């Protein structure tokens, strides 16, 4: 559930490959921390990782 909420809440993808691709870094501001961002990085081949979120460890995506 938290993953779905996180993905829906993301406001920008800064590495889009095409208009139909979700590959890239999806980030959003960290509430209460001006200038700080958090998110998830989806890579070709199915690898995934979190950005500035140590408690959410992603390994892969489909």
GROMACS .gro file of N, CA and C in nm:
model
  186
    1UNK      N    1   0.081  -0.119   0.000
    1UNK     CA    2   0.000   0.000   0.000
    1UNK      C    3   0.086   0.126   0.000
    2UNK      N    4   0.190   0.128   0.084
    2UNK     CA    5   0.277   0.245   0.090
    2UNK      C    6   0.344   0.271  -0.044
    3UNK      N    7   0.381   0.163  -0.114
    3UNK     CA    8   0.445   0.178  -0.245
    3UNK      C    9   0.349   0.242  -0.343
    4UNK      N   10   0.224   0.195  -0.344
    4UNK     CA   11   0.125   0.251  -0.436
    4UNK      C   12   0.101   0.399  -0.407
    5UNK      N   13   0.090   0.435  -0.282
    5UNK     CA   14   0.070   0.574  -0.244
    5UNK      C   15   0.190   0.657  -0.286
    6UNK      N   16   0.310   0.604  -0.265
    6UNK     CA   17   0.432   0.675  -0.302
    6UNK      C   18   0.437   0.701  -0.451
    7UNK      N   19   0.410   0.600  -0.532
    7UNK     CA   20   0.417   0.616  -0.677
    7UNK      C   21   0.311   0.715  -0.724
    8UNK      N   22   0.192   0.708  -0.670
    8UNK     CA   23   0.086   0.801  -0.709
    8UNK      C   24   0.122   0.944  -0.670
    9UNK      N   25   0.188   0.961  -0.557
    9UNK     CA   26   0.221   1.094  -0.507
    9UNK      C   27   0.339   1.158  -0.578
   10UNK      N   28   0.415   1.083  -0.654
   10UNK     CA   29   0.533   1.139  -0.719
   10UNK      C   30   0.494   1.249  -0.816
   11UNK      N   31   0.570   1.354  -0.817
   11UNK     CA   32   0.533   1.470  -0.897
   11UNK      C   33   0.616   1.488  -1.023
   12UNK      N   34   0.729   1.419  -1.037
   12UNK     CA   35   0.813   1.441  -1.154
   12UNK      C   36   0.899   1.321  -1.183
   13UNK      N   37   0.920   1.297  -1.311
   13UNK     CA   38   1.015   1.195  -1.353
   13UNK      C   39   1.119   1.267  -1.435
   14UNK      N   40   1.244   1.266  -1.390
   14UNK     CA   41   1.345   1.345  -1.458
   14UNK      C   42   1.430   1.266  -1.557
   15UNK      N   43   1.395   1.142  -1.585
   15UNK     CA   44   1.473   1.063  -1.680
   15UNK      C   45   1.384   0.983  -1.775
   16UNK      N   46   1.274   1.038  -1.819
   16UNK     CA   47   1.183   0.963  -1.905
   16UNK      C   48   1.251   0.922  -2.035
   17UNK      N   49   1.227   0.798  -2.078
   17UNK     CA   50   1.278   0.749  -2.205
   17UNK      C   51   1.180   0.784  -2.317
   18UNK      N   52   1.050   0.774  -2.291
   18UNK     CA   53   0.947   0.810  -2.386
   18UNK      C   54   0.821   0.846  -2.309
   19UNK      N   55   0.720   0.893  -2.379
   19UNK     CA   56   0.598   0.932  -2.308
   19UNK      C   57   0.528   0.814  -2.243
   20UNK      N   58   0.556   0.690  -2.286
   20UNK     CA   59   0.491   0.572  -2.230
   20UNK      C   60   0.579   0.497  -2.131
   21UNK      N   61   0.697   0.546  -2.101
   21UNK     CA   62   0.791   0.476  -2.013
   21UNK      C   63   0.784   0.530  -1.871
   22UNK      N   64   0.793   0.439  -1.774
   22UNK     CA   65   0.800   0.482  -1.634
   22UNK      C   66   0.943   0.470  -1.582
   23UNK      N   67   1.035   0.432  -1.669
   23UNK     CA   68   1.176   0.419  -1.630
   23UNK      C   69   1.232   0.557  -1.599
   24UNK      N   70   1.302   0.567  -1.489
   24UNK     CA   71   1.363   0.694  -1.449
   24UNK      C   72   1.354   0.716  -1.300
   25UNK      N   73   1.388   0.835  -1.258
   25UNK     CA   74   1.384   0.872  -1.117
   25UNK      C   75   1.259   0.954  -1.090
   26UNK      N   76   1.172   0.902  -1.006
   26UNK     CA   77   1.048   0.969  -0.969
   26UNK      C   78   1.067   1.028  -0.830
   27UNK      N   79   1.058   1.159  -0.820
   27UNK     CA   80   1.090   1.225  -0.693
   27UNK      C   81   0.977   1.319  -0.649
   28UNK      N   82   0.978   1.350  -0.519
   28UNK     CA   83   0.884   1.446  -0.463
   28UNK      C   84   0.951   1.512  -0.343
   29UNK      N   85   0.906   1.630  -0.305
   29UNK     CA   86   0.965   1.698  -0.188
   29UNK      C   87   0.941   1.618  -0.060
   30UNK      N   88   1.036   1.627   0.033
   30UNK     CA   89   1.020   1.566   0.165
   30UNK      C   90   0.951   1.669   0.253
   31UNK      N   91   0.835   1.632   0.305
   31UNK     CA   92   0.756   1.723   0.388
   31UNK      C   93   0.836   1.769   0.509
   32UNK      N   94   0.838   1.898   0.532
   32UNK     CA   95   0.908   1.955   0.647
   32UNK      C   96   1.058   1.972   0.628
   33UNK      N   97   1.110   1.937   0.509
   33UNK     CA   98   1.253   1.951   0.482
   33UNK      C   99   1.272   2.026   0.350
   34UNK      N  100   1.263   2.157   0.353
   34UNK     CA  101   1.274   2.237   0.230
   34UNK      C  102   1.401   2.203   0.151
   35UNK      N  103   1.385   2.187   0.021
   35UNK     CA  104   1.498   2.159  -0.067
   35UNK      C  105   1.538   2.013  -0.073
   36UNK      N  106   1.480   1.928   0.008
   36UNK     CA  107   1.514   1.785   0.009
   36UNK      C  108   1.410   1.707  -0.072
   37UNK      N  109   1.456   1.604  -0.144
   37UNK     CA  110   1.368   1.522  -0.227
   37UNK      C  111   1.381   1.375  -0.189
   38UNK      N  112   1.275   1.298  -0.217
   38UNK     CA  113   1.277   1.154  -0.197
   38UNK      C  114   1.203   1.090  -0.313
   39UNK      N  115   1.224   0.962  -0.333
   39UNK     CA  116   1.153   0.896  -0.441
   39UNK      C  117   1.204   0.757  -0.469
   40UNK      N  118   1.185   0.716  -0.594
   40UNK     CA  119   1.224   0.582  -0.637
   40UNK      C  120   1.284   0.591  -0.777
   41UNK      N  121   1.383   0.506  -0.802
   41UNK     CA  122   1.446   0.499  -0.933
   41UNK      C  123   1.413   0.364  -0.994
   42UNK      N  124   1.350   0.365  -1.113
   42UNK     CA  125   1.316   0.244  -1.187
   42UNK      C  126   1.410   0.235  -1.306
   43UNK      N  127   1.482   0.124  -1.316
   43UNK     CA  128   1.580   0.108  -1.423
   43UNK      C  129   1.537   0.001  -1.522
   44UNK      N  130   1.589   0.012  -1.645
   44UNK     CA  131   1.567  -0.093  -1.744
   44UNK      C  132   1.621  -0.223  -1.689
   45UNK      N  133   1.554  -0.333  -1.717
   45UNK     CA  134   1.598  -0.462  -1.668
   45UNK      C  135   1.534  -0.500  -1.535
   46UNK      N  136   1.454  -0.409  -1.477
   46UNK     CA  137   1.380  -0.441  -1.357
   46UNK      C  138   1.442  -0.402  -1.225
   47UNK      N  139   1.561  -0.342  -1.225
   47UNK     CA  140   1.621  -0.298  -1.098
   47UNK      C  141   1.549  -0.173  -1.048
   48UNK      N  142   1.540  -0.161  -0.916
   48UNK     CA  143   1.477  -0.045  -0.854
   48UNK      C  144   1.551  -0.009  -0.727
   49UNK      N  145   1.548   0.119  -0.692
   49UNK     CA  146   1.612   0.163  -0.568
   49UNK      C  147   1.540   0.288  -0.517
   50UNK      N  148   1.549   0.309  -0.387
   50UNK     CA  149   1.487   0.428  -0.328
   50UNK      C  150   1.587   0.543  -0.332
   51UNK      N  151   1.534   0.663  -0.329
   51UNK     CA  152   1.614   0.785  -0.328
   51UNK      C  153   1.587   0.856  -0.196
   52UNK      N  154   1.687   0.865  -0.110
   52UNK     CA  155   1.677   0.931   0.021
   52UNK      C  156   1.568   0.873   0.111
   53UNK      N  157   1.546   0.741   0.102
   53UNK     CA  158   1.448   0.673   0.187
   53UNK      C  159   1.510   0.542   0.236
   54UNK      N  160   1.591   0.550   0.340
   54UNK     CA  161   1.664   0.433   0.390
   54UNK      C  162   1.573   0.322   0.439
   55UNK      N  163   1.453   0.355   0.484
   55UNK     CA  164   1.363   0.252   0.538
   55UNK      C  165   1.283   0.179   0.431
   56UNK      N  166   1.286   0.227   0.307
   56UNK     CA  167   1.217   0.160   0.197
   56UNK      C  168   1.322   0.109   0.098
   57UNK      N  169   1.352  -0.018   0.106
   57UNK     CA  170   1.453  -0.079   0.020
   57UNK      C  171   1.384  -0.152  -0.095
   58UNK      N  172   1.395  -0.097  -0.215
   58UNK     CA  173   1.340  -0.160  -0.334
   58UNK      C  174   1.448  -0.243  -0.400
   59UNK      N  175   1.411  -0.356  -0.460
   59UNK     CA  176   1.508  -0.440  -0.530
   59UNK      C  177   1.475  -0.452  -0.678
   60UNK      N  178   1.347  -0.465  -0.710
   60UNK     CA  179   1.309  -0.483  -0.849
   60UNK      C  180   1.167  -0.430  -0.873
   61UNK      N  181   1.133  -0.418  -0.999
   61UNK     CA  182   0.998  -0.381  -1.038
   61UNK      C  183   0.961  -0.461  -1.162
   62UNK      N  184   0.832  -0.473  -1.188
   62UNK     CA  185   0.784  -0.548  -1.305
   62UNK      C  186   0.694  -0.460  -1.389
   0.00000   0.00000   0.00000
